[in-house]
Short mmCIF file of C-alpha atoms in Angstrom, two decimals:
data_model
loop_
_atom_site.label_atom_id
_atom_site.label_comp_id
_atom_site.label_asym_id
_atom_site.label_seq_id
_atom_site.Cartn_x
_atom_site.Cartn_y
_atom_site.Cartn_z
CA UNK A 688 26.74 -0.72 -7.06
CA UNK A 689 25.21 2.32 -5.09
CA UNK A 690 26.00 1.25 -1.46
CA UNK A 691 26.56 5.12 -0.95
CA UNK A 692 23.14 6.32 -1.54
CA UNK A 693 21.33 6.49 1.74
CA UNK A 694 17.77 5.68 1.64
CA UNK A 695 15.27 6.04 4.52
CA UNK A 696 11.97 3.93 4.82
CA UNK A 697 8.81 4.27 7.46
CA UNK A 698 7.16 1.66 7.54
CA UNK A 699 9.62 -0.78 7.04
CA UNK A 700 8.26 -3.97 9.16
CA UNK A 701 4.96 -3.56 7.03
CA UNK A 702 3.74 -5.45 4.08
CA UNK A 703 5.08 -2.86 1.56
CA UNK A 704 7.98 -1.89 3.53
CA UNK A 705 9.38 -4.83 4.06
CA UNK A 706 9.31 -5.75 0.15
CA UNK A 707 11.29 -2.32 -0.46
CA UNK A 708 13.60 -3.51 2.03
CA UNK A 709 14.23 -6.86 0.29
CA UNK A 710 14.05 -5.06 -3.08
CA UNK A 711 16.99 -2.84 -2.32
CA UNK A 712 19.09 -4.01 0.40
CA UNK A 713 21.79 -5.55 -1.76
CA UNK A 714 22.37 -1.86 -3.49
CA UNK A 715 21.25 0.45 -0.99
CA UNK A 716 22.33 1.82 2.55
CA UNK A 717 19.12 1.55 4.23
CA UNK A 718 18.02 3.35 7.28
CA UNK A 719 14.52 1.47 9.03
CA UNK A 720 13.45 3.44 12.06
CA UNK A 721 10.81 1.55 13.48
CA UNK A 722 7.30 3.21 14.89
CA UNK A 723 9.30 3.70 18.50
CA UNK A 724 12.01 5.18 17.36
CA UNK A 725 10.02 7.89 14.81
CA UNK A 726 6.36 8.51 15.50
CA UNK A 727 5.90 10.38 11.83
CA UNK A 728 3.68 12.36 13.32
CA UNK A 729 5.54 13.97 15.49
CA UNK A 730 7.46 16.46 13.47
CA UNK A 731 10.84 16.91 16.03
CA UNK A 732 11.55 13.14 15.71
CA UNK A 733 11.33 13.44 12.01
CA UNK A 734 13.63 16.17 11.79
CA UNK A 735 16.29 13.62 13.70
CA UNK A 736 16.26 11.46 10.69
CA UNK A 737 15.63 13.25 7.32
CA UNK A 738 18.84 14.82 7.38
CA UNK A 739 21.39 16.10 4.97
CA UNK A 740 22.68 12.50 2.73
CA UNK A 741 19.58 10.99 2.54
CA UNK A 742 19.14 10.45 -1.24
CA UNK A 743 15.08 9.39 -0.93
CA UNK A 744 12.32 8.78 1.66
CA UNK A 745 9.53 6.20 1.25
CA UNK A 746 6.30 6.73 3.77
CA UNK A 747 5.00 2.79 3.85
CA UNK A 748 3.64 3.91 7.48
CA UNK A 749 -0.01 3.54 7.40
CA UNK A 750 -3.12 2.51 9.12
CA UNK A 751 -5.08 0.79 6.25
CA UNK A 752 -7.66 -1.41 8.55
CA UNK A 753 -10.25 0.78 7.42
CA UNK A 754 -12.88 -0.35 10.65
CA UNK A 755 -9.60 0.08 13.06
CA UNK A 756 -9.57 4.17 11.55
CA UNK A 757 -13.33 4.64 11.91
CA UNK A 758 -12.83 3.81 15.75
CA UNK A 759 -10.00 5.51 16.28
CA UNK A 760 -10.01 8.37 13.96
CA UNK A 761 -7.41 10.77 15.42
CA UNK A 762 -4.98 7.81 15.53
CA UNK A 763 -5.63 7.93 11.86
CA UNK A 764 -5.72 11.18 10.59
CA UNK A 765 -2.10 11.08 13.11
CA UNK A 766 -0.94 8.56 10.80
CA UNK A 767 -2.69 9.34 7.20
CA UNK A 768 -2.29 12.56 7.18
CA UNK A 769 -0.40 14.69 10.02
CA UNK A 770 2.58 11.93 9.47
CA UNK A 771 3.14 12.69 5.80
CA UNK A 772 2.82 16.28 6.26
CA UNK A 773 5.85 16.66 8.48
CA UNK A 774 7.37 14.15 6.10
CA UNK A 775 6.66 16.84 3.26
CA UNK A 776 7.65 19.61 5.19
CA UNK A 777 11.06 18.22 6.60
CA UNK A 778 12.02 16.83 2.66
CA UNK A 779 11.41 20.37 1.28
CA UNK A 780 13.19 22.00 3.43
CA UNK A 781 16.20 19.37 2.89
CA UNK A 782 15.64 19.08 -0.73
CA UNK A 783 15.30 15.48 -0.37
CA UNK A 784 12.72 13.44 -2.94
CA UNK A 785 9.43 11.45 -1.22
CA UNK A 786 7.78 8.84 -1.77
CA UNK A 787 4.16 8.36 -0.69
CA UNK A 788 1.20 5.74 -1.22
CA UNK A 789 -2.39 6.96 -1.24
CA UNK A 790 -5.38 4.66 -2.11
CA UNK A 791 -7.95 4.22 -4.72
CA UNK A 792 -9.92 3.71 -1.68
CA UNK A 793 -10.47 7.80 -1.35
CA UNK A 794 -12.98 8.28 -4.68
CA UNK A 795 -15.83 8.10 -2.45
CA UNK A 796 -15.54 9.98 1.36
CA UNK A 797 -17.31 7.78 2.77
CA UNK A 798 -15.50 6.61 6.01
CA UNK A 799 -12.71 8.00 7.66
CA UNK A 800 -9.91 6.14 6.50
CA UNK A 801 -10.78 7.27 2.62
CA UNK A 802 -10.74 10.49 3.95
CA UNK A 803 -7.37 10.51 5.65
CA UNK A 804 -5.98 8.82 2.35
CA UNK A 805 -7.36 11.66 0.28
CA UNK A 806 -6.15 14.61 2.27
CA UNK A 807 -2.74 13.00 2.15
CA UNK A 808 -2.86 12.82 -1.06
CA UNK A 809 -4.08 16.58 -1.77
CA UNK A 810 -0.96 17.89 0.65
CA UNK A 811 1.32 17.51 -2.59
CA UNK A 812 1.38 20.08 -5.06
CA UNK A 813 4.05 20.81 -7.78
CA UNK A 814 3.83 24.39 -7.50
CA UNK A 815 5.13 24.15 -3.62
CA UNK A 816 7.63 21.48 -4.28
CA UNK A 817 7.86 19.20 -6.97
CA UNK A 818 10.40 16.24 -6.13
CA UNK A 819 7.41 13.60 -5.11
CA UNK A 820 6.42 10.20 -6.12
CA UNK A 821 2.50 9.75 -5.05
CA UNK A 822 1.30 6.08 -6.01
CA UNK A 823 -2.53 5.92 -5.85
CA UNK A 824 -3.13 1.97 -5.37
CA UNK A 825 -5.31 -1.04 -4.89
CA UNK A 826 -5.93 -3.71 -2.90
CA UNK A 827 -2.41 -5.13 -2.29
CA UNK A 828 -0.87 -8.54 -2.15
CA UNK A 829 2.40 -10.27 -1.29
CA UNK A 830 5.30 -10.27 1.47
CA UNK A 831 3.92 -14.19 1.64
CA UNK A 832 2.58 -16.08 4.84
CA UNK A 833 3.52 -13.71 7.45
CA UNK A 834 3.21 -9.98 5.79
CA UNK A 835 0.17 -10.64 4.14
CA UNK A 836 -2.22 -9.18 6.28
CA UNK A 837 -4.85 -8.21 3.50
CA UNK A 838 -6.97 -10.21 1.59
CA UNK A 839 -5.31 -12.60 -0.42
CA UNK A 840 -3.48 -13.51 2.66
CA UNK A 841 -6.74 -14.25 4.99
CA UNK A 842 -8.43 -16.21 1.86
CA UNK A 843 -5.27 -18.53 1.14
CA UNK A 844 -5.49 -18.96 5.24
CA UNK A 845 -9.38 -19.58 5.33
CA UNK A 846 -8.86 -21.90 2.68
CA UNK A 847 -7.19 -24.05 4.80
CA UNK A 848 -9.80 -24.99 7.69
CA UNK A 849 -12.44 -25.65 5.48
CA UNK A 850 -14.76 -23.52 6.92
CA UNK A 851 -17.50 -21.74 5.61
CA UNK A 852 -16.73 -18.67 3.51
CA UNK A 853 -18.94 -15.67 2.72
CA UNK A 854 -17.87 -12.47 0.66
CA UNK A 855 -19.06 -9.62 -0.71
CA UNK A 856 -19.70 -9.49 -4.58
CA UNK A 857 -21.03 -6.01 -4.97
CA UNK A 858 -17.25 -4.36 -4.55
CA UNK A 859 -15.00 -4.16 -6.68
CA UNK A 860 -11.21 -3.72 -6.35
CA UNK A 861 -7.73 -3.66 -8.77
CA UNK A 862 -5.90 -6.50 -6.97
CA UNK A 863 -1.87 -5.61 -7.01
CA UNK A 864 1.17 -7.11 -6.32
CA UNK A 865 3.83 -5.44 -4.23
CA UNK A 866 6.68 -6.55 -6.29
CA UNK A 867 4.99 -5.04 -9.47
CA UNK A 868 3.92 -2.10 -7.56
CA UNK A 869 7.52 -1.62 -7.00
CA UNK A 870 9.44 -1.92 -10.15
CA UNK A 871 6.79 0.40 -11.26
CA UNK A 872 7.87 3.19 -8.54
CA UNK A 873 11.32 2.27 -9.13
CA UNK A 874 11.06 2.96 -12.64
CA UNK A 875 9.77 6.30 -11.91
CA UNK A 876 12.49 7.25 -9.26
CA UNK A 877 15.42 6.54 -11.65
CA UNK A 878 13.95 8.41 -14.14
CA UNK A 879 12.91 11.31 -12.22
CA UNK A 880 9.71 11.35 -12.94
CA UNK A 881 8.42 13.27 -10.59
CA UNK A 882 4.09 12.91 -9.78
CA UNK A 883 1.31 11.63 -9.00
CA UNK A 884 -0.13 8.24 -10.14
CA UNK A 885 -2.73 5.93 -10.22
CA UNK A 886 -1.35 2.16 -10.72
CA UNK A 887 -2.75 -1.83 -9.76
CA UNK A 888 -2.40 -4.54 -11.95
CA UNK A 889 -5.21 -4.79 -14.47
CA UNK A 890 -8.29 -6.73 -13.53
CA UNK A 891 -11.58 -5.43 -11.71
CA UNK A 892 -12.90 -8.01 -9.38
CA UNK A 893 -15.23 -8.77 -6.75
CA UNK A 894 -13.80 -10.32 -3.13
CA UNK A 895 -16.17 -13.42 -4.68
CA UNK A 896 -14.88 -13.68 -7.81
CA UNK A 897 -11.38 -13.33 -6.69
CA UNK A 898 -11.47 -15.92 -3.93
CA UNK A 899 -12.57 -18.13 -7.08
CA UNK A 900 -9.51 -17.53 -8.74
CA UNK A 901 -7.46 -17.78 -6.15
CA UNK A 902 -9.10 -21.02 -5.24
CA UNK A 903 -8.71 -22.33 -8.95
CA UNK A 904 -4.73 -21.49 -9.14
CA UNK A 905 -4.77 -23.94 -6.26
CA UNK A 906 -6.47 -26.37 -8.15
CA UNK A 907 -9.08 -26.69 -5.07
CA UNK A 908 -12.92 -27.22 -5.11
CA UNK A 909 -14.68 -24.80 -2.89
CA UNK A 910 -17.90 -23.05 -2.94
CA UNK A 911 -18.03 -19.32 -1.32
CA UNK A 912 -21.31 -18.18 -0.21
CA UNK A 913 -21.77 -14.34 -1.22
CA UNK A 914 -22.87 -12.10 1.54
CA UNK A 915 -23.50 -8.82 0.47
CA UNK A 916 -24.89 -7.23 3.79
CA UNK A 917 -21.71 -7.52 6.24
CA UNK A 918 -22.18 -5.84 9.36
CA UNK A 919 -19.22 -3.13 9.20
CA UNK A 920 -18.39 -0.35 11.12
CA UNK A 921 -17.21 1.80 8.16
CA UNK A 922 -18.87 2.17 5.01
CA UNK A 923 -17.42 0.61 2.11
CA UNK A 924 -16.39 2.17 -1.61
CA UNK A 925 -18.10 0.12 -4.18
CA UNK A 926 -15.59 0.16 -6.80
CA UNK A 927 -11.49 1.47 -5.95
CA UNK A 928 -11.00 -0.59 -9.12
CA UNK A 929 -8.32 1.03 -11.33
CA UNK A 930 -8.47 1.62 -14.96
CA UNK A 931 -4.64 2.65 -16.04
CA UNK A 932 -2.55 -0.59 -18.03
CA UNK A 933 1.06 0.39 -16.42
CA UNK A 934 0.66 -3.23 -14.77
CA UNK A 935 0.09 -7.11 -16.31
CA UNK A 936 -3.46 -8.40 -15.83
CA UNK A 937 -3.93 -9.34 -12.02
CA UNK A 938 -4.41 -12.85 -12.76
CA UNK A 939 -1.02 -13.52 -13.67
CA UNK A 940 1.06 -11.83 -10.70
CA UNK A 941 -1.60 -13.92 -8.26
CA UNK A 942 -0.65 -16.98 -10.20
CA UNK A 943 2.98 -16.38 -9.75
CA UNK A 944 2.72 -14.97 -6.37
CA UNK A 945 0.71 -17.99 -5.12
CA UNK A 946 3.64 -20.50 -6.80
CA UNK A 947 6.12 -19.03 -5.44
CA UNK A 948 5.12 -18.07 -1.67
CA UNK A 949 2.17 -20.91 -0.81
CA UNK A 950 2.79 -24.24 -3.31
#
């Protein structure tokens, strides 16, 4: 029992946040300021919090809607970027360890979100200060019917009116699940092994081909039309896919995901 360790989350009302929250709540004093109470980007309100005690502080405070950051792109470099900056400067100066989650989404600059990601990304650096966990990820699923904003969420909610589908199958992604995701970064935190990585769970699909096997887990019959010429506002990466095995295949954590939070 480590009830004494104090550990602060942004982000905690999120998808990801919320699972760290349920993931260590029993063993952990938790402190979950929520977007009013610390604006990350705003380095005097970060200060208030990242204080001496605080054993570890996880940035799950993000704007991921990637046509929301092409709009609004100083909201999002605010956010990407500017936010885990002063998080980086504030836990160097207090010697206190950070987490941070960039995206696979960044290989290609090609809208403003990937961009924002990457430069996030780029602010840590071993030689400046070395006590960071940076987890470069995938296409996430889980938190169940009401955190799952992505898309395994909207598909298993499509699913259910019936109505016609379409999807890309030209783009391909490393679907992961949060609770792996997180025993992963765990891992790495109790060990102290302090870095950068690249992690999803193994698998590179098409949105197509993945509403298929969603749609066969369920043990339902329906046909999705591909549609490979979306109108978006942001370009898309073809292929965030990930290559690294430090996960199970993607297949089986959907599988168990979709057991255990929609049958």
């Amino acid at each position: 029992m480590v009830k004494n360790k104090k550990i602060l989350i942004f982000g905690s009302n999120g998808m990801l946040g919320s699972e760290f929250v349920r993931f260590l709540d029993k063993d952990y004093e938790l402190i979950l300021p929520t977007q009013k109470e610390c604006d990350i980007a705003e380095l005097p309100e970060v200060k208030q919090y990242i204080k001496k005690g605080i054993d570890l502080v996880i940035n799950c405070a993000a704007i991921s809607n990637i046509d929301y950051c092409e709009k609004n792109p100083k909201q999002a470099v605010k956010t990407n970027f500017l936010g885990p900056a002063n998080l980086l400067k504030i836990c160097q100066q207090k010697n206190v360890p950070l987490m941070h989650f960039g995206s696979t989404q960044d290989k290609d600059l090609i809208n403003v979100y990937a961009v924002t990601k990457y430069l996030s990304v780029k602010l840590f650096n071993k030689k400046i200060y070395k006590k960071f966990f940076v987890f470069r990820t995938d296409l996430l699923f889980g938190g169940g019917k009401h955190k799952d904003k992505n898309f395994v969420g909207f598909l298993l909610k499509s699913l259910k009116t019936g109505h016609r589908i379409e999807l890309t199958n030209n783009r391909y992604s490393s679907p992961t699940y949060i609770k792996d995701l997180i025993d992963f970064c765990w891992k790495k935190y109790q060990n102290k092994q302090f870095g950068i990585y690249e992690v999803g769970n193994q698998g590179r699909v098409t949105r197509w081909q993945l509403a298929n096997e969603i749609a066969n887990i369920l043990g339902k019959k329906h046909k999705f039309f591909i549609n490979n010429n979306f109108k978006e506002i942001a370009p898309r990466v073809k292929d965030s896919s990930i290559k690294t095995k430090h996960l199970r295949s993607y297949k089986l954590a959907l599988k168990e995901y979709i057991h255990e939070s929609y049958l």
